[in-house]
mmCIF file of C-alpha atoms and ligand atoms in Angstrom:
data_model
loop_
_atom_site.group_PDB
_atom_site.id
_atom_site.type_symbol
_atom_site.label_atom_id
_atom_site.label_comp_id
_atom_site.label_asym_id
_atom_site.label_seq_id
_atom_site.Cartn_x
_atom_site.Cartn_y
_atom_site.Cartn_z
ATOM 1 C CA MET A 162 48.368 -191.005 -261.454
ATOM 2 C CA ALA A 163 46.267 -188.690 -259.341
ATOM 3 C CA THR A 164 44.919 -191.751 -257.488
ATOM 4 C CA LEU A 165 48.475 -192.965 -256.784
ATOM 5 C CA VAL A 166 49.509 -189.584 -255.442
ATOM 6 C CA ALA A 167 46.402 -189.535 -253.222
ATOM 7 C CA ARG A 168 47.240 -193.030 -251.831
ATOM 8 C CA VAL A 169 50.864 -192.093 -251.119
ATOM 9 C CA ARG A 170 49.639 -188.943 -249.376
ATOM 10 C CA THR A 171 47.203 -190.978 -247.214
ATOM 11 C CA MET A 172 49.955 -193.459 -246.264
ATOM 12 C CA LEU A 173 52.370 -190.630 -245.362
ATOM 13 C CA GLY A 174 49.631 -189.010 -243.276
ATOM 14 C CA ALA A 175 48.984 -192.260 -241.441
ATOM 15 C CA LEU A 176 52.720 -192.742 -240.779
ATOM 16 C CA ALA A 177 53.017 -189.194 -239.473
ATOM 17 C CA LEU A 178 50.060 -189.815 -237.120
ATOM 18 C CA VAL A 179 51.662 -193.003 -235.765
ATOM 19 C CA TRP A 180 54.978 -191.165 -235.259
ATOM 20 C CA LEU A 181 53.281 -188.309 -233.409
ATOM 21 C CA THR A 182 51.371 -190.740 -231.189
ATOM 22 C CA VAL A 183 54.602 -192.542 -230.263
ATOM 23 C CA LEU A 184 56.218 -189.230 -229.367
ATOM 24 C CA ALA A 185 53.317 -188.266 -227.146
ATOM 25 C CA VAL A 186 53.538 -191.406 -224.959
ATOM 26 C CA PRO A 187 55.569 -190.733 -221.763
ATOM 27 C CA VAL A 188 59.195 -191.701 -221.835
ATOM 28 C CA ALA A 189 58.785 -194.099 -218.939
ATOM 29 C CA ALA A 190 56.260 -196.115 -220.870
ATOM 30 C CA GLN A 191 58.868 -196.854 -223.481
ATOM 31 C CA GLN A 192 61.113 -198.534 -220.852
ATOM 32 C CA PRO A 193 60.875 -202.317 -220.559
ATOM 33 C CA THR A 194 58.562 -202.973 -217.552
ATOM 34 C CA SER A 195 60.749 -205.738 -216.051
ATOM 35 C CA VAL A 196 63.559 -203.349 -214.950
ATOM 36 C CA ASN A 197 63.370 -202.312 -211.238
ATOM 37 C CA PRO A 198 66.056 -199.760 -210.356
ATOM 38 C CA THR A 199 65.984 -200.600 -206.607
ATOM 39 C CA ALA A 200 65.919 -204.378 -207.050
ATOM 40 C CA SER A 201 69.518 -204.890 -205.995
ATOM 41 C CA SER A 202 69.423 -202.474 -203.017
ATOM 42 C CA VAL A 203 69.184 -203.827 -199.456
ATOM 43 C CA LYS A 204 65.689 -203.978 -197.970
ATOM 44 C CA GLU A 205 64.732 -202.920 -194.426
ATOM 45 C CA GLN A 206 63.743 -206.462 -193.545
ATOM 46 C CA GLN A 207 67.088 -207.880 -194.790
ATOM 47 C CA LEU A 208 68.998 -205.296 -192.778
ATOM 48 C CA LEU A 209 67.086 -206.208 -189.627
ATOM 49 C CA GLN A 210 67.704 -209.924 -190.186
ATOM 50 C CA GLN A 211 71.398 -209.502 -190.897
ATOM 51 C CA LEU A 212 72.350 -206.815 -188.419
ATOM 52 C CA GLN A 213 69.569 -207.034 -185.809
ATOM 53 C CA ARG A 214 69.292 -203.248 -186.098
ATOM 54 C CA ILE A 215 69.128 -200.362 -188.568
ATOM 55 C CA GLU A 216 71.581 -197.602 -187.888
ATOM 56 C CA GLY A 217 72.155 -194.238 -189.472
ATOM 57 C CA ARG A 218 75.025 -191.824 -189.155
ATOM 58 C CA CYS A 219 74.675 -188.924 -186.733
ATOM 59 C CA THR A 220 76.983 -186.254 -185.400
ATOM 60 C CA ILE A 221 75.658 -185.768 -181.865
ATOM 61 C CA PRO A 222 77.848 -187.213 -179.074
ATOM 62 C CA ASP A 223 75.321 -189.861 -177.987
ATOM 63 C CA GLN A 224 75.848 -192.485 -180.686
ATOM 64 C CA LYS A 225 72.971 -194.610 -179.319
ATOM 65 C CA ALA A 226 70.672 -192.075 -180.979
ATOM 66 C CA CYS A 227 71.870 -193.288 -184.396
ATOM 67 C CA THR A 228 70.015 -196.580 -183.975
ATOM 68 C CA ILE A 229 66.795 -196.139 -185.886
ATOM 69 C CA GLU A 230 65.216 -199.531 -185.499
ATOM 70 C CA GLN A 231 65.848 -202.786 -183.662
ATOM 71 C CA PRO A 232 63.572 -205.805 -183.142
ATOM 72 C CA ALA A 233 63.904 -205.665 -179.326
ATOM 73 C CA GLY A 234 62.526 -202.128 -179.414
ATOM 74 C CA ARG A 235 59.328 -203.330 -181.049
ATOM 75 C CA ASP A 236 58.953 -206.188 -178.548
ATOM 76 C CA TRP A 237 59.419 -203.750 -175.696
ATOM 77 C CA ARG A 238 56.883 -201.307 -177.162
ATOM 78 C CA ARG A 239 54.363 -204.109 -177.494
ATOM 79 C CA PHE A 240 54.963 -205.111 -173.873
ATOM 80 C CA HIS A 241 54.513 -201.506 -172.706
ATOM 81 C CA ASN A 242 51.471 -200.645 -174.800
ATOM 82 C CA VAL A 243 49.584 -203.945 -174.680
ATOM 83 C CA THR A 244 50.831 -206.668 -172.292
ATOM 84 C CA LEU A 245 51.556 -204.377 -169.331
ATOM 85 C CA ARG A 246 48.176 -202.673 -169.576
ATOM 86 C CA TRP A 247 46.366 -205.999 -169.537
ATOM 87 C CA LEU A 248 48.463 -207.313 -166.669
ATOM 88 C CA GLY A 249 47.987 -204.108 -164.660
ATOM 89 C CA ALA A 250 44.247 -203.947 -165.266
ATOM 90 C CA ILE A 251 43.728 -207.614 -164.355
ATOM 91 C CA ALA A 252 45.887 -207.413 -161.199
ATOM 92 C CA ILE A 253 44.439 -204.160 -159.843
ATOM 93 C CA LEU A 254 40.792 -204.477 -160.874
ATOM 94 C CA GLY A 255 40.873 -208.204 -160.043
ATOM 95 C CA MET A 256 42.028 -207.392 -156.502
ATOM 96 C CA VAL A 257 39.377 -204.667 -156.076
ATOM 97 C CA LEU A 258 36.682 -207.116 -157.214
ATOM 98 C CA LEU A 259 37.992 -209.833 -154.906
ATOM 99 C CA LEU A 260 37.949 -207.479 -151.922
ATOM 100 C CA VAL A 261 34.421 -206.241 -152.672
ATOM 101 C CA VAL A 262 33.158 -209.846 -152.924
ATOM 102 C CA PHE A 263 35.038 -210.814 -149.749
ATOM 103 C CA TYR A 264 33.619 -207.837 -147.840
ATOM 104 C CA LEU A 265 30.068 -208.611 -148.967
ATOM 105 C CA TRP A 266 30.524 -212.243 -147.885
ATOM 106 C CA ARG A 267 32.464 -211.805 -144.631
ATOM 107 C CA GLY A 268 31.823 -208.209 -143.599
ATOM 108 C CA MET A 269 34.094 -206.465 -141.092
ATOM 109 C CA VAL A 270 35.965 -208.784 -138.718
ATOM 110 C CA ARG A 271 34.645 -207.587 -135.355
ATOM 111 C CA ILE A 272 36.235 -207.741 -131.906
ATOM 112 C CA GLU A 273 34.016 -210.677 -130.897
ATOM 113 C CA SER A 274 34.438 -210.256 -127.135
ATOM 114 C CA GLY A 275 33.779 -206.499 -127.433
ATOM 115 C CA ARG A 276 36.151 -203.726 -126.404
ATOM 116 C CA SER A 277 37.672 -203.964 -122.954
ATOM 117 C CA GLY A 278 38.479 -200.261 -122.850
ATOM 118 C CA ARG A 279 42.080 -201.067 -121.835
ATOM 119 C CA LEU A 280 44.788 -200.187 -124.347
ATOM 120 C CA LEU A 281 48.083 -201.741 -125.235
ATOM 121 C CA VAL A 282 50.889 -199.911 -127.032
ATOM 122 C CA ARG A 283 51.494 -201.590 -130.385
ATOM 123 C CA PHE A 284 53.624 -199.158 -132.414
ATOM 124 C CA ASN A 285 55.738 -196.306 -131.060
ATOM 125 C CA ALA A 286 55.891 -192.850 -132.676
ATOM 126 C CA PHE A 287 59.014 -193.632 -134.732
ATOM 127 C CA GLU A 288 57.472 -196.823 -136.171
ATOM 128 C CA ARG A 289 54.300 -194.945 -137.075
ATOM 129 C CA PHE A 290 56.261 -192.100 -138.657
ATOM 130 C CA ILE A 291 58.222 -194.544 -140.846
ATOM 131 C CA HIS A 292 55.036 -196.406 -141.791
ATOM 132 C CA TRP A 293 53.092 -193.291 -142.832
ATOM 133 C CA MET A 294 56.024 -191.697 -144.635
ATOM 134 C CA THR A 295 56.572 -194.853 -146.701
ATOM 135 C CA ALA A 296 52.832 -195.350 -147.278
ATOM 136 C CA THR A 297 52.278 -191.744 -148.439
ATOM 137 C CA CYS A 298 55.233 -191.979 -150.815
ATOM 138 C CA PHE A 299 53.989 -195.351 -152.054
ATOM 139 C CA ILE A 300 50.510 -194.007 -152.895
ATOM 140 C CA LEU A 301 51.932 -190.992 -154.757
ATOM 141 C CA LEU A 302 54.520 -193.169 -156.541
ATOM 142 C CA ALA A 303 51.780 -195.610 -157.547
ATOM 143 C CA LEU A 304 49.462 -192.871 -158.876
ATOM 144 C CA SER A 305 52.242 -191.080 -160.737
ATOM 145 C CA GLY A 306 53.657 -194.352 -162.116
ATOM 146 C CA LEU A 307 50.281 -195.664 -163.232
ATOM 147 C CA ASN A 308 49.810 -192.336 -165.022
ATOM 148 C CA ILE A 309 52.688 -193.364 -167.313
ATOM 149 C CA THR A 310 51.040 -196.719 -168.018
ATOM 150 C CA PHE A 311 47.370 -195.751 -168.270
ATOM 151 C CA GLY A 312 47.149 -191.933 -168.195
ATOM 152 C CA ARG A 313 47.286 -191.348 -171.924
ATOM 153 C CA SER A 314 44.433 -193.702 -172.717
ATOM 154 C CA LEU A 315 42.270 -193.201 -169.574
ATOM 155 C CA LEU A 316 42.907 -189.701 -168.219
ATOM 156 C CA LEU A 317 43.761 -187.645 -171.305
ATOM 157 C CA PRO A 318 40.322 -188.059 -172.923
ATOM 158 C CA LEU A 319 38.657 -187.140 -169.600
ATOM 159 C CA ILE A 320 40.569 -183.982 -168.594
ATOM 160 C CA GLY A 321 41.959 -182.749 -171.919
ATOM 161 C CA PRO A 322 45.530 -182.148 -173.088
ATOM 162 C CA GLU A 323 46.359 -179.046 -171.015
ATOM 163 C CA ALA A 324 45.336 -180.430 -167.626
ATOM 164 C CA PHE A 325 46.880 -183.785 -168.515
ATOM 165 C CA THR A 326 50.192 -182.162 -169.431
ATOM 166 C CA THR A 327 50.335 -180.162 -166.186
ATOM 167 C CA TRP A 328 49.410 -183.189 -164.051
ATOM 168 C CA SER A 329 51.875 -185.457 -165.876
ATOM 169 C CA GLN A 330 54.683 -182.979 -165.348
ATOM 170 C CA TYR A 331 53.997 -182.829 -161.595
ATOM 171 C CA ALA A 332 53.526 -186.605 -161.513
ATOM 172 C CA LYS A 333 56.986 -187.035 -162.988
ATOM 173 C CA TYR A 334 58.478 -184.752 -160.300
ATOM 174 C CA PHE A 335 56.630 -186.727 -157.586
ATOM 175 C CA HIS A 336 57.866 -190.004 -159.015
ATOM 176 C CA ASN A 337 61.471 -188.880 -159.140
ATOM 177 C CA TYR A 338 61.771 -187.052 -155.815
ATOM 178 C CA LEU A 339 59.512 -189.197 -153.603
ATOM 179 C CA SER A 340 61.544 -192.232 -154.583
ATOM 180 C CA PHE A 341 64.172 -191.135 -152.034
ATOM 181 C CA PRO A 342 62.022 -191.049 -148.849
ATOM 182 C CA PHE A 343 60.302 -194.212 -150.129
ATOM 183 C CA ALA A 344 63.589 -196.102 -150.478
ATOM 184 C CA ILE A 345 64.747 -194.854 -147.052
ATOM 185 C CA GLY A 346 61.369 -195.937 -145.600
ATOM 186 C CA VAL A 347 61.642 -199.442 -147.069
ATOM 187 C CA PHE A 348 65.117 -199.833 -145.618
ATOM 188 C CA ALA A 349 63.967 -198.567 -142.206
ATOM 189 C CA ILE A 350 60.983 -200.968 -142.269
ATOM 190 C CA PHE A 351 63.393 -203.798 -143.011
ATOM 191 C CA LEU A 352 65.491 -202.895 -139.975
ATOM 192 C CA ILE A 353 62.824 -202.069 -137.381
ATOM 193 C CA TRP A 354 60.480 -205.029 -137.968
ATOM 194 C CA ILE A 355 62.786 -207.822 -139.187
ATOM 195 C CA ALA A 356 62.907 -209.449 -135.733
ATOM 196 C CA GLY A 357 59.154 -210.108 -135.675
ATOM 197 C CA ASN A 358 58.850 -211.170 -139.284
ATOM 198 C CA ILE A 359 60.924 -214.334 -139.619
ATOM 199 C CA PRO A 360 58.479 -217.043 -140.791
ATOM 200 C CA ASN A 361 58.033 -220.039 -138.438
ATOM 201 C CA LYS A 362 55.733 -223.018 -137.673
ATOM 202 C CA VAL A 363 53.153 -220.849 -135.884
ATOM 203 C CA ASP A 364 52.427 -219.129 -139.202
ATOM 204 C CA ILE A 365 51.591 -222.435 -140.888
ATOM 205 C CA GLU A 366 49.132 -223.329 -138.137
ATOM 206 C CA TRP A 367 47.707 -219.792 -138.312
ATOM 207 C CA ALA A 368 47.203 -220.094 -142.098
ATOM 208 C CA LYS A 369 45.621 -223.591 -141.795
ATOM 209 C CA ARG A 370 43.026 -222.119 -139.448
ATOM 210 C CA GLY A 371 42.041 -219.409 -141.923
ATOM 211 C CA GLY A 372 44.127 -216.686 -140.335
ATOM 212 C CA GLY A 373 41.249 -215.612 -138.107
ATOM 213 C CA ILE A 374 39.694 -213.731 -140.984
ATOM 214 C CA VAL A 375 38.065 -216.344 -143.209
ATOM 215 C CA GLY A 376 36.036 -217.994 -140.424
ATOM 216 C CA HIS A 377 35.477 -216.918 -136.806
ATOM 217 C CA ASP A 378 38.452 -218.777 -135.362
ATOM 218 C CA HIS A 379 41.205 -217.008 -133.377
ATOM 219 C CA PRO A 380 44.442 -218.911 -134.075
ATOM 220 C CA PRO A 381 47.302 -217.830 -131.789
ATOM 221 C CA ALA A 382 49.784 -215.419 -133.355
ATOM 222 C CA PRO A 383 52.838 -213.487 -132.183
ATOM 223 C CA ARG A 384 53.295 -209.726 -132.755
ATOM 224 C CA PHE A 385 53.022 -210.244 -136.534
ATOM 225 C CA ASN A 386 50.847 -213.041 -137.932
ATOM 226 C CA GLY A 387 51.444 -214.986 -141.173
ATOM 227 C CA GLY A 388 49.525 -212.470 -143.315
ATOM 228 C CA GLN A 389 51.405 -209.507 -141.888
ATOM 229 C CA LYS A 390 54.717 -211.291 -142.418
ATOM 230 C CA MET A 391 53.750 -211.802 -146.057
ATOM 231 C CA ILE A 392 53.034 -208.075 -146.427
ATOM 232 C CA TYR A 393 56.350 -207.264 -144.711
ATOM 233 C CA TRP A 394 58.345 -209.364 -147.200
ATOM 234 C CA ILE A 395 56.372 -208.040 -150.189
ATOM 235 C CA VAL A 396 57.275 -204.507 -149.051
ATOM 236 C CA VAL A 397 60.937 -205.318 -148.380
ATOM 237 C CA ILE A 398 61.592 -207.417 -151.517
ATOM 238 C CA GLY A 399 59.164 -205.567 -153.829
ATOM 239 C CA GLY A 400 60.295 -202.172 -152.524
ATOM 240 C CA THR A 401 63.965 -203.027 -153.052
ATOM 241 C CA ALA A 402 63.252 -204.344 -156.564
ATOM 242 C CA VAL A 403 61.304 -201.236 -157.657
ATOM 243 C CA ALA A 404 63.968 -199.003 -156.116
ATOM 244 C CA VAL A 405 66.893 -200.741 -157.885
ATOM 245 C CA THR A 406 65.139 -200.929 -161.268
ATOM 246 C CA GLY A 407 63.721 -197.417 -160.779
ATOM 247 C CA TYR A 408 67.159 -195.881 -160.247
ATOM 248 C CA LEU A 409 68.462 -197.732 -163.332
ATOM 249 C CA LEU A 410 65.681 -195.960 -165.253
ATOM 250 C CA MET A 411 66.204 -192.613 -163.557
ATOM 251 C CA PHE A 412 69.912 -192.559 -164.401
ATOM 252 C CA PRO A 413 69.760 -194.100 -167.872
ATOM 253 C CA PHE A 414 72.721 -195.946 -169.402
ATOM 254 C CA TYR A 415 75.058 -195.398 -166.439
ATOM 255 C CA ALA A 416 75.006 -199.034 -165.381
ATOM 256 C CA THR A 417 73.517 -200.835 -168.368
ATOM 257 C CA GLY A 418 72.910 -200.768 -172.136
ATOM 258 C CA ILE A 419 69.640 -200.643 -174.022
ATOM 259 C CA GLN A 420 68.707 -204.267 -173.255
ATOM 260 C CA GLY A 421 69.337 -203.748 -169.556
ATOM 261 C CA MET A 422 67.184 -200.592 -169.664
ATOM 262 C CA GLN A 423 64.341 -202.502 -171.276
ATOM 263 C CA LEU A 424 64.646 -205.292 -168.725
ATOM 264 C CA ALA A 425 64.713 -202.759 -165.851
ATOM 265 C CA GLN A 426 61.552 -201.091 -167.147
ATOM 266 C CA THR A 427 59.778 -204.422 -167.626
ATOM 267 C CA VAL A 428 60.672 -205.668 -164.132
ATOM 268 C CA HIS A 429 59.849 -202.272 -162.563
ATOM 269 C CA ALA A 430 56.426 -202.092 -164.185
ATOM 270 C CA ILE A 431 55.419 -205.736 -163.474
ATOM 271 C CA ILE A 432 56.473 -205.581 -159.822
ATOM 272 C CA ALA A 433 54.803 -202.173 -159.439
ATOM 273 C CA VAL A 434 51.343 -203.322 -160.582
ATOM 274 C CA LEU A 435 51.529 -206.504 -158.454
ATOM 275 C CA PHE A 436 52.746 -204.375 -155.534
ATOM 276 C CA VAL A 437 49.744 -202.043 -155.901
ATOM 277 C CA ALA A 438 47.375 -205.051 -155.920
ATOM 278 C CA ALA A 439 49.002 -206.461 -152.749
ATOM 279 C CA MET A 440 48.843 -203.094 -150.974
ATOM 280 C CA LEU A 441 45.133 -202.782 -151.778
ATOM 281 C CA ALA A 442 44.594 -205.965 -149.744
ATOM 282 C CA HIS A 443 46.742 -204.515 -146.939
ATOM 283 C CA ILE A 444 44.782 -201.229 -146.945
ATOM 284 C CA TYR A 445 41.495 -203.175 -146.901
ATOM 285 C CA ILE A 446 42.387 -205.221 -143.828
ATOM 286 C CA GLY A 447 43.770 -202.166 -142.048
ATOM 287 C CA THR A 448 40.585 -200.135 -142.561
ATOM 288 C CA ILE A 449 37.118 -201.571 -143.319
ATOM 289 C CA GLY A 450 38.243 -205.211 -143.146
ATOM 290 C CA MET A 451 38.977 -205.425 -139.407
ATOM 291 C CA GLU A 452 37.624 -203.520 -136.423
ATOM 292 C CA GLY A 453 40.344 -201.983 -134.259
ATOM 293 C CA ALA A 454 43.194 -202.468 -136.757
ATOM 294 C CA PHE A 455 43.526 -198.869 -137.988
ATOM 295 C CA GLU A 456 44.058 -197.429 -134.522
ATOM 296 C CA ALA A 457 47.180 -199.618 -134.134
ATOM 297 C CA MET A 458 48.926 -197.461 -136.736
ATOM 298 C CA GLY A 459 46.740 -194.362 -136.239
ATOM 299 C CA GLU A 460 47.130 -193.846 -132.501
ATOM 300 C CA GLY A 461 49.717 -196.527 -131.805
ATOM 301 C CA THR A 462 47.491 -198.504 -129.406
ATOM 302 C CA VAL A 463 45.068 -201.430 -129.624
ATOM 303 C CA ASP A 464 42.347 -202.701 -127.351
ATOM 304 C CA VAL A 465 43.490 -205.587 -125.139
ATOM 305 C CA ASN A 466 40.631 -207.774 -126.402
ATOM 306 C CA TRP A 467 41.685 -207.091 -129.994
ATOM 307 C CA ALA A 468 45.206 -208.184 -129.068
ATOM 308 C CA ARG A 469 43.833 -211.320 -127.340
ATOM 309 C CA GLU A 470 41.820 -212.348 -130.411
ATOM 310 C CA HIS A 471 44.392 -211.565 -133.093
ATOM 311 C CA HIS A 472 47.826 -211.686 -131.424
ATOM 312 C CA ARG A 473 47.458 -213.813 -128.289
ATOM 313 C CA LEU A 474 51.115 -214.872 -128.109
ATOM 314 C CA TRP A 475 52.217 -211.251 -128.341
ATOM 315 C CA LEU A 476 49.769 -210.185 -125.609
ATOM 316 C CA GLU A 477 51.043 -212.953 -123.304
ATOM 317 C CA GLN A 478 54.616 -211.914 -124.014
ATOM 318 C CA GLU A 479 53.854 -208.259 -123.251
ATOM 319 C CA MET A 480 52.034 -209.184 -120.033
ATOM 320 C CA ALA A 481 54.963 -211.369 -118.936
ATOM 321 C CA ARG A 482 57.470 -208.652 -119.809
ATOM 322 C CA THR A 483 55.867 -205.662 -118.134
ATOM 323 C CA GLY A 484 53.084 -207.022 -115.940
ATOM 324 C CA PRO A 485 49.401 -206.733 -116.841
ATOM 325 C CA ASN A 486 48.999 -203.157 -115.709
ATOM 326 C CA GLU A 487 52.232 -201.531 -116.849
ATOM 327 C CA SER A 488 51.858 -202.622 -120.460
ATOM 328 C CA GLN A 489 48.401 -201.130 -120.669
ATOM 329 C CA ARG A 490 47.531 -197.516 -120.965
ATOM 330 C CA GLN A 491 44.733 -195.751 -119.180
ATOM 331 C CA PRO A 492 41.228 -196.770 -120.283
ATOM 332 C CA MET A 493 39.878 -194.778 -123.174
ATOM 333 C CA ALA A 494 37.586 -191.912 -122.258
ATOM 334 C CA THR A 495 33.967 -193.009 -122.320
ATOM 335 C CA PRO A 496 32.374 -191.467 -125.382
ATOM 336 C CA ALA A 497 29.586 -188.944 -124.728
ATOM 337 C CA GLU A 498 26.118 -190.492 -124.848
HETATM 338 C C1 LIG B 152 62.662 -195.909 -155.271
HETATM 339 C C2 LIG B 152 61.519 -196.037 -155.838
HETATM 340 C C3 LIG B 152 61.215 -195.794 -157.289
HETATM 341 C C4 LIG B 152 61.963 -195.231 -158.303
HETATM 342 C C5 LIG B 152 63.391 -194.718 -158.227
HETATM 343 C C6 LIG B 152 61.162 -195.235 -159.495
HETATM 344 C C7 LIG B 152 61.535 -194.739 -160.740
HETATM 345 C C8 LIG B 152 60.807 -194.839 -161.909
HETATM 346 C C9 LIG B 152 61.205 -194.316 -163.178
HETATM 347 C C10 LIG B 152 62.492 -193.545 -163.461
HETATM 348 C C11 LIG B 152 60.232 -194.623 -164.073
HETATM 349 C C12 LIG B 152 60.203 -194.278 -165.547
HETATM 350 C C13 LIG B 152 59.498 -192.962 -165.672
HETATM 351 C C14 LIG B 152 59.444 -192.486 -167.085
HETATM 352 O O1 LIG B 152 59.360 -193.293 -168.010
HETATM 353 O O2 LIG B 152 59.442 -191.258 -167.236
HETATM 354 C C15 LIG B 152 59.189 -195.331 -163.364
HETATM 355 C C16 LIG B 152 58.029 -195.809 -163.929
HETATM 356 C C17 LIG B 152 57.009 -196.427 -163.210
HETATM 357 N N1 LIG B 152 56.972 -196.635 -161.853
HETATM 358 FE FE1 LIG B 152 58.460 -196.218 -160.548
HETATM 359 N N2 LIG B 152 59.946 -195.790 -159.200
HETATM 360 C C18 LIG B 152 59.937 -196.140 -157.867
HETATM 361 C C19 LIG B 152 58.899 -196.712 -157.138
HETATM 362 C C20 LIG B 152 57.691 -197.067 -157.666
HETATM 363 C C21 LIG B 152 56.582 -197.605 -156.907
HETATM 364 C C22 LIG B 152 56.572 -197.832 -155.418
HETATM 365 C C23 LIG B 152 55.580 -197.840 -157.805
HETATM 366 C C24 LIG B 152 54.208 -198.399 -157.562
HETATM 367 C C25 LIG B 152 53.884 -199.118 -156.594
HETATM 368 C C26 LIG B 152 56.053 -197.465 -159.113
HETATM 369 C C27 LIG B 152 55.336 -197.577 -160.263
HETATM 370 C C28 LIG B 152 55.776 -197.254 -161.521
HETATM 371 C C29 LIG B 152 55.019 -197.461 -162.724
HETATM 372 C C30 LIG B 152 53.635 -198.113 -162.832
HETATM 373 C C31 LIG B 152 55.787 -196.944 -163.777
HETATM 374 C C32 LIG B 152 55.396 -196.877 -165.243
HETATM 375 C C33 LIG B 152 55.747 -198.141 -165.967
HETATM 376 C C34 LIG B 152 55.463 -197.902 -167.428
HETATM 377 O O3 LIG B 152 54.284 -197.888 -167.808
HETATM 378 O O4 LIG B 152 56.420 -197.725 -168.177
HETATM 379 N N3 LIG B 152 57.337 -197.005 -159.004
HETATM 380 N N4 LIG B 152 59.574 -195.453 -162.045
#
């Protein structure tokens, strides 16, 4: 009997232990594992596929701010953070490399017959003022714009957050306010030089003969040769395009929705980096690339022999118009020995 009682006691003890163990296991563990409480709710991916966007509810007046996510936004961000940087770096550094190689190979294009000492007026004061106003604005717009594209990754680590913040704030002011004299300058350039920049057959012949810069040939050219006409149209068309897209960005959502804004930014940025590359070539030829070119826009005059080698048709026209002596200024002062 005592043995039986002992066995029953052992069994009851074992049962009590099992019961206690079951109680101690967390409640969640007792749930069947196959049940997922969020299984029937809509997933982010499904929402994007169905609606092309994820929107919340917000109480501020600008309801565009309620859009949390849309596929086009990601595409645009990828363009801005990856594609544009590659394109910009290749265009700008590629052009710098090309110009360095070209300079090492060709050197400065000299006035082969030497300076005559007689000067011819090439640009009047108003033309030079418009040129330098537009050029100064362009350089500051390019630096301040490229700061948006590359500043964070290139400049921030170099100068630190405080200096970068101050510079970026000023850069933004430059970019906004200098856009106005720049746009006026582009329009003025269009008006004052359009007459000499209509492409014609002479330009084709000029280009076939290397434009007088690749070899040592001097193909005849009017006041503006084929290369200068190309620069003129890049400035007029490129300048108009960056101005139109730039003002769409500066006054957001007045004229277009989000897709239009993204397109405006994409076009603005692509044209801007190509524009910078083209202007580097223009700056090269106007400075170290060609003897006597800078003074045309610096002082407004060129040496008659420079004009004969690079713009013979223009020189002949000027001579015919005013007579050989009237079109030329006094000889330059002989430099001190
Ligand atoms: C009328 C002329 C122009 C206007 C109204 C204008 C306006 C703007 C605006 C509003 C932005 C966006 C700024 C921001 O996100 O805070 C911008 C960006 C930019 N601009 Fe201009 N801009 C003009 C000319 C130029 C020129 C001439 C260049 C260069 C040659 C240029 C290069 C750039 C670049 C590189 C960006 C940054 C693109 C990016 O990474 O998102 N812009 N511009």
